[in-house]
XYZ file of C-alpha atoms in Angstrom:
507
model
C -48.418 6.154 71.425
C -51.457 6.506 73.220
C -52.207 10.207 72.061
C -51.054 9.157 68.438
C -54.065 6.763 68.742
C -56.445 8.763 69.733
C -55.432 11.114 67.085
C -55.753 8.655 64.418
C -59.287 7.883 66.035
C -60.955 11.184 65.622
C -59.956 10.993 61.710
C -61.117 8.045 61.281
C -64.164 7.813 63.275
C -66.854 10.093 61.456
C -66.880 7.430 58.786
C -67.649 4.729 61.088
C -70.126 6.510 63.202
C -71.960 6.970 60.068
C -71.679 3.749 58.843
C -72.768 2.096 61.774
C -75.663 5.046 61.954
C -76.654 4.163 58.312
C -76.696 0.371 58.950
C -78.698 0.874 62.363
C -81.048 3.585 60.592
C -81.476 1.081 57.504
C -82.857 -1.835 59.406
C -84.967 -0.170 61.435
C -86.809 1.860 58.619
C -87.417 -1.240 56.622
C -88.339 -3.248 59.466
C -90.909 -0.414 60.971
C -91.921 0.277 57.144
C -92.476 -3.341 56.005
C -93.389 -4.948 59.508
C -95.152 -2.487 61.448
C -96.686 -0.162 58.429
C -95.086 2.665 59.878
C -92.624 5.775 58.707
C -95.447 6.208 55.672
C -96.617 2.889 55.682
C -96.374 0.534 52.871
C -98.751 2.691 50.745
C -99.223 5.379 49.457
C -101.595 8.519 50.222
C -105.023 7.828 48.835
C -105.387 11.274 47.553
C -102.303 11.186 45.517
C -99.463 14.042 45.381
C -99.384 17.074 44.119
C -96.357 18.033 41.161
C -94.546 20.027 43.904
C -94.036 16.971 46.502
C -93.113 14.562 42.913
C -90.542 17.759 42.023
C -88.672 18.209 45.296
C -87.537 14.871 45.713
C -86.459 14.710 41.961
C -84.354 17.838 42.300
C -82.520 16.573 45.353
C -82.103 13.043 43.816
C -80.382 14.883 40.579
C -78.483 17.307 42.850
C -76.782 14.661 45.198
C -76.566 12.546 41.924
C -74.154 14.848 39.818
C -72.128 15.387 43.113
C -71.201 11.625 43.305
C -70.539 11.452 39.746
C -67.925 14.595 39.994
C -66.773 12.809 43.050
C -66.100 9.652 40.886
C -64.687 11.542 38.076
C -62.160 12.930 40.971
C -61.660 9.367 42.506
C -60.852 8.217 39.169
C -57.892 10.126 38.669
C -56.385 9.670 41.882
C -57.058 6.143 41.987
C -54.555 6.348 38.524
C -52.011 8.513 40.792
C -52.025 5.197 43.396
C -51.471 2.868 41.127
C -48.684 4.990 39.763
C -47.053 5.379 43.006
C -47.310 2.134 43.961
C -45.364 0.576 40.481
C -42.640 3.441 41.002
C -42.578 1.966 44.779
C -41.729 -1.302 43.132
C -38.969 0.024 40.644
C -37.626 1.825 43.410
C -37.116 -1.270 45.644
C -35.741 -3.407 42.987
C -32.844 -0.371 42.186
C -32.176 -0.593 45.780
C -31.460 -4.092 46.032
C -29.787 -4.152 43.045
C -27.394 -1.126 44.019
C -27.014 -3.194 47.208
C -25.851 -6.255 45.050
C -23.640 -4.280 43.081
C -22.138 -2.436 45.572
C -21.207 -5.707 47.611
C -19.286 -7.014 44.422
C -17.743 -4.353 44.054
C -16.582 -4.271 47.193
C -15.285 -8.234 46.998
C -13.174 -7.261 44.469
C -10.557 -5.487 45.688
C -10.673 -8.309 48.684
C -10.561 -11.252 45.784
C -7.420 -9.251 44.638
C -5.676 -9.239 47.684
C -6.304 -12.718 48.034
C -4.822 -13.863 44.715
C -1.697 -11.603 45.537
C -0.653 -11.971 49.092
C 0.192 -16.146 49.003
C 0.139 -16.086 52.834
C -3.269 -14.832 53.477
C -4.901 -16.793 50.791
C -6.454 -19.415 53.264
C -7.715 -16.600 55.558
C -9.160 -14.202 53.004
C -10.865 -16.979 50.938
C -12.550 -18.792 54.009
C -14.345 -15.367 54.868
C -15.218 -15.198 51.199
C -16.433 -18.581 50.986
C -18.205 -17.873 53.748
C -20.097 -13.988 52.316
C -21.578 -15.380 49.363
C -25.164 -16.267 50.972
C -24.835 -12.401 50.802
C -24.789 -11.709 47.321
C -26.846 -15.062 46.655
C -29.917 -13.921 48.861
C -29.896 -10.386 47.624
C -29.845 -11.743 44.250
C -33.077 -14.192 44.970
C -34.526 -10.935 46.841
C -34.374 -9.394 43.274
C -35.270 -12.465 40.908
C -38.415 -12.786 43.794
C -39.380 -9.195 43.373
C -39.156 -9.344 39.412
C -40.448 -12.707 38.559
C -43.147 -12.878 41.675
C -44.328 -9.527 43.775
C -43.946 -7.760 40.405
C -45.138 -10.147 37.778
C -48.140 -10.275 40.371
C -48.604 -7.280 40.782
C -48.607 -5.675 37.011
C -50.685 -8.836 36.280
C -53.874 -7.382 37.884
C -54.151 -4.371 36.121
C -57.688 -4.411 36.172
C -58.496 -5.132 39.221
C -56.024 -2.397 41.023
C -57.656 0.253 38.870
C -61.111 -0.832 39.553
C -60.849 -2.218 42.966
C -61.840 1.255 44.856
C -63.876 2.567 41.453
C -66.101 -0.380 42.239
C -68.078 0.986 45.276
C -68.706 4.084 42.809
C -69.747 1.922 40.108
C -72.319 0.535 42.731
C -73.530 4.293 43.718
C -73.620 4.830 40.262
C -75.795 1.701 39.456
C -78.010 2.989 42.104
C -78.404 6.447 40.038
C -78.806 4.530 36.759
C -81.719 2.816 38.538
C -83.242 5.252 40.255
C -83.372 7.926 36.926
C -84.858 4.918 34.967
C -87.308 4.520 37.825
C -87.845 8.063 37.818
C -88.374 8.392 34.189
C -91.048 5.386 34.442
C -92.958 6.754 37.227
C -93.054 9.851 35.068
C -95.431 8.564 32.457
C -98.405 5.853 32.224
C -95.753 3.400 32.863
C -95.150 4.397 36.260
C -95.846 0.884 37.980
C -92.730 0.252 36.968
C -91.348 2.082 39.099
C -91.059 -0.444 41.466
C -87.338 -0.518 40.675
C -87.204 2.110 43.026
C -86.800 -0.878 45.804
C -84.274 -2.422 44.534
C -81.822 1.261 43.798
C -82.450 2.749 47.387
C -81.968 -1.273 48.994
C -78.398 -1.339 47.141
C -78.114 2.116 48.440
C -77.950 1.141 51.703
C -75.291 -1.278 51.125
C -73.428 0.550 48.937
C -73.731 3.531 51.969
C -72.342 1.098 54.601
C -69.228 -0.320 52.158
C -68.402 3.522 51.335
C -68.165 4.420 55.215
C -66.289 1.422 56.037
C -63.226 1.965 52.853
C -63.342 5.571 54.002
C -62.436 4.496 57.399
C -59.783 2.457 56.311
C -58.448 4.490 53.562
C -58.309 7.676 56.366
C -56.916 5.520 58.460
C -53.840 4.596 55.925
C -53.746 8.067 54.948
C -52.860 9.135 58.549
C -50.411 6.285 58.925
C -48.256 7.257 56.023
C -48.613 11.017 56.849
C -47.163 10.136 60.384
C -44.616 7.600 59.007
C -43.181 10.169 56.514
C -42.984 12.914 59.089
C -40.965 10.699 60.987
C -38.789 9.762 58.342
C -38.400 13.012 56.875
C -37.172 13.609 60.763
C -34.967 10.328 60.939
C -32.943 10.832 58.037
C -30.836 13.771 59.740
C -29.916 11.272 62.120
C -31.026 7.456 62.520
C -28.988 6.799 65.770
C -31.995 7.137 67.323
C -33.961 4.206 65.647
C -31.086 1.745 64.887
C -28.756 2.691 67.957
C -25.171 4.506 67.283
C -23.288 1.366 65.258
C -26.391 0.873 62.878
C -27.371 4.691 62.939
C -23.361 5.696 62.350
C -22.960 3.371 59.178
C -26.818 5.068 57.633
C -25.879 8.171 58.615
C -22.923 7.446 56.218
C -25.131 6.887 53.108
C -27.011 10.020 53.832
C -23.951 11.965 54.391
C -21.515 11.144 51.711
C -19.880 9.537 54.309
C -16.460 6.772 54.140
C -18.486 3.432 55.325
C -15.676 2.215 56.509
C -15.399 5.695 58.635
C -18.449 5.551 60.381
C -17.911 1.992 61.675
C -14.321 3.303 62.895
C -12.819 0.733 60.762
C -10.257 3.498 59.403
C -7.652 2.156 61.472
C -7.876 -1.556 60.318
C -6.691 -0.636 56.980
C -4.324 1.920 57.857
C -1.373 -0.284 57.347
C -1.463 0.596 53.708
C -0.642 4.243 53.973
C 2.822 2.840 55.809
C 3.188 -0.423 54.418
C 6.787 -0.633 53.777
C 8.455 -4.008 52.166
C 12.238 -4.004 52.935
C 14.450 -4.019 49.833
C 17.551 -6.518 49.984
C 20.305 -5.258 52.269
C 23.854 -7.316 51.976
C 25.227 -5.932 55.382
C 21.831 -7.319 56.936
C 22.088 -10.251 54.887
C 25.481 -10.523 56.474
C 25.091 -9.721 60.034
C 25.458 -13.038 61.593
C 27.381 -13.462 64.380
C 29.568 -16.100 63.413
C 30.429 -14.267 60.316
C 30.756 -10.436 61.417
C 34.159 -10.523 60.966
C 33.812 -11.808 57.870
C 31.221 -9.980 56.232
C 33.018 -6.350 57.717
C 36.338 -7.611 55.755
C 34.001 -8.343 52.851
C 32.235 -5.101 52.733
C 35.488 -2.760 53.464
C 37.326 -4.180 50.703
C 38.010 -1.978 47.853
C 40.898 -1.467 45.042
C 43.429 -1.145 47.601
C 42.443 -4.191 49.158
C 43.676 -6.623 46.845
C 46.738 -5.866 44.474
C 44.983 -5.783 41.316
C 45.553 -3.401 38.723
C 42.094 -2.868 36.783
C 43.811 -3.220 33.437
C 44.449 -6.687 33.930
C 40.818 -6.907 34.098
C 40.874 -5.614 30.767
C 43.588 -7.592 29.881
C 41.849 -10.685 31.184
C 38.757 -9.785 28.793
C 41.043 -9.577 25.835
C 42.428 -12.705 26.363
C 38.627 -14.171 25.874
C 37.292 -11.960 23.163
C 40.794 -12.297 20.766
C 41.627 -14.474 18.002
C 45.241 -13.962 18.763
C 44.807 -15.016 22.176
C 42.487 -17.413 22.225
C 44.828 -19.826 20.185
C 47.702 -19.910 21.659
C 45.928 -20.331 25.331
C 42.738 -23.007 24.537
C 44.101 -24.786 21.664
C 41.144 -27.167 22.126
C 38.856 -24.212 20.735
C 37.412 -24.694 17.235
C 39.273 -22.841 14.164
C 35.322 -20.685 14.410
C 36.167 -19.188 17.722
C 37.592 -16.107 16.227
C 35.877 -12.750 18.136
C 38.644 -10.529 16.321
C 38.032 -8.025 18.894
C 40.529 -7.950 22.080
C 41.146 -4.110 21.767
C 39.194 -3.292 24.795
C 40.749 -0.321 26.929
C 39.955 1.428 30.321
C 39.072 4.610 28.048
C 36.414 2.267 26.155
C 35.266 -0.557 28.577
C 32.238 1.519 29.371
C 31.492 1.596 25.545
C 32.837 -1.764 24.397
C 31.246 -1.057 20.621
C 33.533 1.753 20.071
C 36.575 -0.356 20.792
C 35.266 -2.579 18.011
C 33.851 0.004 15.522
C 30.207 -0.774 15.702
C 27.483 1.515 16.577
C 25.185 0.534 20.064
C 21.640 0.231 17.646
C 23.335 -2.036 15.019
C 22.593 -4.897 17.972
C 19.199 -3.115 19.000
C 20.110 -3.319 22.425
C 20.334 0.056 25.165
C 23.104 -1.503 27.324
C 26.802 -2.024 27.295
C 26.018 -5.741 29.012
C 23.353 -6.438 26.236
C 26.009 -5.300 23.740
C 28.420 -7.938 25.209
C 25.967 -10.595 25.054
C 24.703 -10.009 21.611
C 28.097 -9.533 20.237
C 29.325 -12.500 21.761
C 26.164 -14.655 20.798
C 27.409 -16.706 17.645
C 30.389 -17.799 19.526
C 28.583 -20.227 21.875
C 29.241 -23.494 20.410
C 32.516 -22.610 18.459
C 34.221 -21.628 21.357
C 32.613 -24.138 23.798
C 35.373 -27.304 23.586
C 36.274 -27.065 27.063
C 37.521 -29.949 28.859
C 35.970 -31.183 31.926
C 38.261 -32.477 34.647
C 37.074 -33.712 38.386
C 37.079 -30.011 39.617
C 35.288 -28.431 37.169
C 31.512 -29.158 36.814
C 29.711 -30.930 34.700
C 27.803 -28.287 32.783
C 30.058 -25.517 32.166
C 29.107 -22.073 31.313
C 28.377 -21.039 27.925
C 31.446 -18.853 26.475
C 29.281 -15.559 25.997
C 27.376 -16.069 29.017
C 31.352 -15.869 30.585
C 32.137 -12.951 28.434
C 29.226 -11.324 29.670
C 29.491 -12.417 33.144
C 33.522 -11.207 33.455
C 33.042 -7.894 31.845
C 29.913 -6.912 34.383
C 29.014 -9.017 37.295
C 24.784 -9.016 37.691
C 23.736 -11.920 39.523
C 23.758 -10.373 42.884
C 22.847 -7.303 41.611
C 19.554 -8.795 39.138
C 18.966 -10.847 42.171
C 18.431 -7.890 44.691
C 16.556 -5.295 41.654
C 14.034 -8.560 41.013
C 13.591 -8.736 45.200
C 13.276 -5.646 45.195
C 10.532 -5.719 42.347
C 8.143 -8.165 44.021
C 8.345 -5.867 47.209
C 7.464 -2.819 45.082
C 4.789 -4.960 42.931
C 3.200 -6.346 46.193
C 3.163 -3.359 48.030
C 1.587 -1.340 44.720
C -0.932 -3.850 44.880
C -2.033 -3.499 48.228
C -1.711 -0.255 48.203
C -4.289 -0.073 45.426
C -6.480 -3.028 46.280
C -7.082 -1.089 50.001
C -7.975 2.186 47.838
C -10.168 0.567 45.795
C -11.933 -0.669 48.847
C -12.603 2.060 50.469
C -13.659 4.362 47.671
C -16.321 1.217 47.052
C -17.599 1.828 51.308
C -19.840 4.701 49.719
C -23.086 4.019 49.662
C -24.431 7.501 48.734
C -26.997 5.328 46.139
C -29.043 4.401 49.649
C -29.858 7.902 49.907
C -30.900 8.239 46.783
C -32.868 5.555 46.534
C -34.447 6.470 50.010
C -35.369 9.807 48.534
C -36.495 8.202 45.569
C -38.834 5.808 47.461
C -39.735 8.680 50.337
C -41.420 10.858 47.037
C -42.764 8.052 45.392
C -44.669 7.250 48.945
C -45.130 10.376 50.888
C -45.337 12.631 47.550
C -47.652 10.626 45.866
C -49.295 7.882 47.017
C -50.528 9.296 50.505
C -52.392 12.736 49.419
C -53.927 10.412 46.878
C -55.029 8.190 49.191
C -56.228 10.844 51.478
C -58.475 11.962 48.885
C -59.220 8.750 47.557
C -61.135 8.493 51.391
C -62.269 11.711 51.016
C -64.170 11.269 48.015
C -65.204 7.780 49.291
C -66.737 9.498 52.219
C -68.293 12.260 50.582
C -70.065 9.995 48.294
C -71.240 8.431 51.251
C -73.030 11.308 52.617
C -74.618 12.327 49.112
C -75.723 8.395 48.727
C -77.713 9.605 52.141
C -80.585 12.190 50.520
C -80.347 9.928 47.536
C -81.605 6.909 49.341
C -84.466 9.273 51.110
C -85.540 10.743 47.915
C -85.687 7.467 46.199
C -87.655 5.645 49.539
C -90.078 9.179 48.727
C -90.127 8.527 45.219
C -90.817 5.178 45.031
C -94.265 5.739 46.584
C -95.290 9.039 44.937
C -94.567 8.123 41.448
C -96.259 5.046 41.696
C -99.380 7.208 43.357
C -102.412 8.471 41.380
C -102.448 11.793 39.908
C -104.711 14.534 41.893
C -107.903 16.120 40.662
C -108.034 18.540 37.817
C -108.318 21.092 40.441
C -105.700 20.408 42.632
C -103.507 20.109 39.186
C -104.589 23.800 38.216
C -103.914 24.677 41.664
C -100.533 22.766 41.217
């Protein structure tokens, strides 16, 4: 740090030297000039001066003159090339912290999702979201601050940003206005005007002092930045260094095309969804109690030859329900409506009930035999529905096509496990994707484009413009230097009589 220093000091010091010279050499000219009648006195030469000693001074004055105006012309431009940077530093910033914001909410979606889905983890997840929203608040105040404040500010003073560092050369350039007028005057019978001459090389010496001291600074910024985007340029391989490894791993990340989530070894906390597994109904689990073992084996080993029943009776069974012939004789409590006039179902046709009863499957728009049943059965419901209730029965019995449909294909267990089954599939699809989704939104490649963005805008732009901003600044200094001593020669020697014819011949 120390050798950094002194580094910085030898730029920077030539401009103060010199402007603590010029301040120094200032004072004690005009006090041994105006006190002490010394360094030419207060006078001038009796005898006058010839054209030669009037020229030389002239030349140098226009000389040193033109140089500061080309140096102003040059200032000019790269003062425009500051200013320039400096906005695009600004626009740069804000699409940062706006990437930032977005990137946060795009990352609490996914998290919101899970939280609406999984019922048991709503209290968790929502407490740490409750809790993350000074996040996305404060970024979003960062950016209304930066738009409506720092910016607004900042594009407000337009004038003075571009004429802030132009105004020390409007000064040395007031100083030449003043001394060619003077010049001019002293140059014909008006020449006791020429007093002006005073006042140009007195704001000379100010204007010499402020140039020396912005030049300093200016250098002095100019080395900073140089040094600062070495560094960076250096840091952005690898900030471990600067932030430590946790910080370092995670920008690293950005600058990498990195996982986020990778970097902070949080790959393993969200693992579980590449094996999350949601177990589908079993009825042998569902079973397996101990009291009932016996049971449930005797359940789930029976089969056809268990019980003595012969599957057409089945059939039978569903003719006796679905045919006018039948139905009368057995429920004469039914309505004269309740008249299916089907009953011809067979083993050959149970698996295609409509052609047992001469209809085609699309004349019901249905894709199912059981939908078949139930829409062919429909219109029945309250014809056939005078069933008597006794103390054994209950009190709402079943509809008569919701029987039909029920005897000729038993679904209730089997709906009831596919619709389990369902939620487990829809739950685990949704976490599934909700986890995805949150780790494709852990890249934050945008930081290291903004970085770049903001690293050309400063180190690309602004700094060599600077530089030569404090170039020109100290350049003009040391031409305002012969200016001020021709004008401190001129001042007297214009104002001086004019020598003898013969001199003037000689001249």
């Amino acid at each position: 740090m120390t050798s950094w220093a002194k580094s910085v000091a030898v730029c920077v010091a030539p401009a103060i030297v010199l402007g603590i010279v010029s301040l120094v050499t200032t004072l004690l000219f005009l006090c041994c000039r105006c006190c002490f009648n010394k360094c030419g006195g207060r006078s001038a030469r009796p005898e006058g001066y010839s054209c030669l000693q009037r020229a030389i001074p002239i030349v140098v004055f226009a000389v040193f003159g033109a140089a500061i105006l080309g140096l102003t012309l040059c200032a000019l431009l790269y003062n425009t090339v500051i200013v320039d940077s400096v906005d695009q530093l600004f626009e740069n910033l804000l699409d940062l912290v706006q990437d930032v914001v977005r990137w946060i909410q795009m990352a609490e979606v996914p998290l919101v999702h899970v939280r609406d889905s999984v019922e048991s983890a709503v209290e968790s997840i929502s407490t740490q979201l409750v809790t993350s929203d000074f996040i996305e608040n404060g970024l979003n105040g960062i950016v209304a601050h930066l738009q409506q404040s720092t910016q607004a500010t900042w594009l407000d003073q337009t004038v003075v940003r571009r004429g802030a560092i132009l105004g020390l050369f409007a000064v040395a350039i007031a100083i030449l206005a003043l001394g060619t007028v003077g010049i001019v005057l002293g140059l014909t019978p008006l020449r006791c005007l020429a007093i002006e001459l005073h006042l140009a090389y007195v704001l000379g010496f100010v204007a010499l002092l402020f140039l020396f001291i912005v030049s300093a600074v200016f250098l002095a910024f100019s080395v900073l930045f140089g040094d600062m985007c070495q560094l960076t340029s250096i840091a952005a391989t690898d900030w471990s260094p600067v932030f430590g490894a946790s910080g370092g791993n995670a920008l690293n990340a950005c600058f990498h095309n990195e996982s986020f989530l990778h970097a902070l070894h949080l790959d393993d906390a969200l693992s579980f969804a590449d094996v999350i597994e949601i177990p589908t109904i079993d009825l042998t689990s569902m079973l397996a109690f101990d009291a009932l073992d016996q049971f449930a084996r005797a359940i789930l080993s029976a089969d056809t030859s268990t019980f003595d029943v012969n599957p057409s009776q089945i059939v039978q069974l569903l003719n006796v329900y679905t045919s006018e012939t039948l139905l009368a004789p057995n429920f004469q409590q039914l309505s004269p409506e309740c008249n299916p006039h089907d009953g011809e179902y067979t083993i050959a046709t149970i698996l295609t009930p409509w052609v047992a009863n001469g209809e085609a499957l699309h004349a019901h728009n249905v894709s199912s035999a059981a939908a078949y049943i139930a829409s062919r059965y429909a219109p029945y419901r309250s014809a056939c529905a005078s069933t008597v209730t006794t103390t054994c029965a209950r009190s709402a019995p079943c509809a008569y096509d919701e029987f039909v449909t029920e005897l000729y294909t038993n679904t209730n267990v089997t709906t009831l496990v596919a619709s389990l089954d369902n939620v487990g599939d829809t739950l685990q699809s949704s976490l599934v994707q909700d986890v995805t989704a949150f780790k494709a939104s852990m890249n934050c490649t945008f930081v290291a484009t903004n970085y770049a963005n903001l690293h050309d805008a400063l180190c690309g732009e602004l700094t060599p413009a600077m530089l030569m901003v404090a170039l020109c600044l100290f350049l003009s200094g040391c031409c305002l230097i012969p200016v001020n001593v021709c004008l401190i020669l001129l001042v007297k020697r214009l104002r001086a009589r004019s020598l003898s014819s013969t001199e003037k011949i000689a001249c």
